[in-house]
Amino acid sequence: MKLYCKKCNYLLVEGLVKAINKEVIYADEYDLIPIGKYINNNNNIWNFENLGITYLLNVNNINLKNHYNHTKMQGCCGPSGVDGLNQLCPKCKQEVGVLVADCYTPYFIGIDKNKVSERPVW
């Protein structure tokens, strides 16, 4: 799978394969998904309320920038993700995802389906 930023067409990630259920670990302070894998949030694995989070990735699979607004990065021991999209495209700074990495959560990045495309935009 490849994901491109819809705003600037920057290639955010490539080469990911879908994880199988037994590879997903639902434990606090552990990676939810193995490196090189992704899962769909279609079954509402993680509730993001009004965010359009479709893909869940290992934090090490994608190189995004932390949000400049520190209030979006709040949590006890790391960002909890409850304050909305907190990860930016490294090229155009559009909000594209949410980093979840607090002590009471597994670690992952959720990607907003409305901000990315699986094919180049142009």
Coordinates of C-alpha atoms in Angstrom, one line a residue:
M1 CA 0.0 0.0 0.0
K2 CA 1.1 3.5 -0.7
L3 CA -0.4 6.7 0.7
Y4 CA 0.0 10.2 -0.7
C5 CA -0.9 13.6 0.8
K6 CA -3.9 14.9 -1.1
K7 CA -2.8 18.5 -0.7
C8 CA 0.8 18.3 -2.1
N9 CA 1.0 14.7 -3.5
Y10 CA 3.9 13.8 -1.2
L11 CA 4.5 10.1 -0.9
L12 CA 3.9 9.5 2.8
V13 CA 4.4 5.8 3.0
E14 CA 4.8 2.8 0.7
G15 CA 5.3 -0.9 0.8
L16 CA 3.0 -1.7 3.7
V17 CA 1.1 -5.0 3.7
K18 CA -2.1 -5.7 5.7
A19 CA -1.6 -7.3 9.1
I20 CA -3.4 -10.5 10.0
N21 CA -5.5 -10.5 13.2
K22 CA -2.9 -12.5 15.3
E23 CA -0.3 -9.9 14.6
V24 CA -2.3 -7.1 16.2
I25 CA -1.5 -6.5 19.9
Y26 CA -4.1 -4.7 22.0
A27 CA -1.9 -3.9 25.0
D28 CA -0.9 -0.6 26.6
E29 CA 2.5 0.7 25.8
Y30 CA 3.1 -1.9 22.9
D31 CA 3.0 -1.3 19.2
L32 CA -0.5 -2.2 18.0
I33 CA 0.7 -3.2 14.5
P34 CA 4.1 -4.7 13.5
I35 CA 6.5 -2.6 11.5
G36 CA 5.8 -2.9 7.7
K37 CA 2.1 -3.6 8.3
Y38 CA -1.2 -1.7 8.6
I39 CA -4.8 -2.5 9.5
N40 CA -8.1 -0.9 8.5
N41 CA -10.1 0.8 11.3
N42 CA -13.3 -0.3 9.6
N43 CA -14.4 -2.4 12.5
N44 CA -13.8 0.6 14.8
I45 CA -10.7 -1.0 16.4
W46 CA -10.0 2.4 17.9
N47 CA -12.8 5.0 18.3
F48 CA -11.9 8.4 16.9
E49 CA -15.4 9.8 17.1
N50 CA -15.7 12.4 14.3
L51 CA -12.2 11.8 12.7
G52 CA -12.1 9.9 9.4
I53 CA -9.4 7.5 10.6
T54 CA -9.2 4.5 8.2
Y55 CA -5.7 3.2 8.4
L56 CA -3.8 2.3 11.5
L57 CA 0.0 2.1 11.1
N58 CA 3.1 1.3 13.2
V59 CA 4.7 4.6 14.3
N60 CA 8.0 3.6 12.6
N61 CA 6.3 3.1 9.2
I62 CA 5.7 6.7 8.4
N63 CA 7.7 9.9 8.9
L64 CA 5.3 12.6 9.9
K65 CA 5.9 15.8 11.9
N66 CA 4.4 16.5 15.3
H67 CA 1.8 19.2 15.3
Y68 CA 3.0 22.8 16.1
N69 CA 0.0 23.3 18.4
H70 CA 1.2 21.6 21.6
T71 CA -2.4 21.2 22.9
K72 CA -2.9 18.5 20.2
M73 CA 0.0 16.5 21.7
Q74 CA -1.4 16.2 25.2
G75 CA -1.5 13.0 27.2
C76 CA 0.0 11.6 30.4
C77 CA 3.2 10.0 29.0
G78 CA 2.7 10.8 25.3
P79 CA 0.0 12.0 23.0
S80 CA -3.3 10.3 23.7
G81 CA -4.9 11.2 20.4
V82 CA -8.1 12.6 22.0
D83 CA -7.3 16.2 20.8
G84 CA -7.7 15.4 17.1
L85 CA -5.2 15.2 14.3
N86 CA -1.7 15.8 15.6
Q87 CA 0.5 14.6 12.8
L88 CA 1.5 16.8 9.8
C89 CA 2.6 16.0 6.3
P90 CA 6.4 16.8 6.3
K91 CA 6.2 18.7 3.0
C92 CA 3.0 20.9 3.2
K93 CA 2.2 20.7 7.0
Q94 CA -1.4 19.5 6.3
E95 CA -2.9 17.5 9.2
V96 CA -3.1 13.9 8.0
G97 CA -3.1 11.7 11.1
V98 CA -3.2 11.1 14.8
L99 CA -0.3 9.7 16.9
V100 CA -1.6 7.6 19.8
A101 CA 1.3 6.9 22.2
D102 CA 0.2 7.3 25.8
C103 CA 0.8 5.0 28.8
Y104 CA -2.8 3.7 28.7
T105 CA -2.9 3.0 24.9
P106 CA -1.2 0.8 22.4
Y107 CA 1.2 2.8 20.1
F108 CA 0.1 3.6 16.5
I109 CA -0.7 6.3 14.0
G110 CA -4.1 6.6 12.6
I111 CA -4.4 8.2 9.1
D112 CA -7.4 10.3 8.0
K113 CA -8.8 8.8 4.8
N114 CA -10.0 12.3 3.7
K115 CA -6.4 13.7 3.8
V116 CA -4.6 10.9 1.8
S117 CA -4.9 9.0 -1.4
E118 CA -3.7 5.5 -2.3
R119 CA -2.7 6.9 -5.8
P120 CA -0.9 10.0 -6.8
V121 CA -3.3 13.0 -6.9
W122 CA -1.7 14.3 -10.1

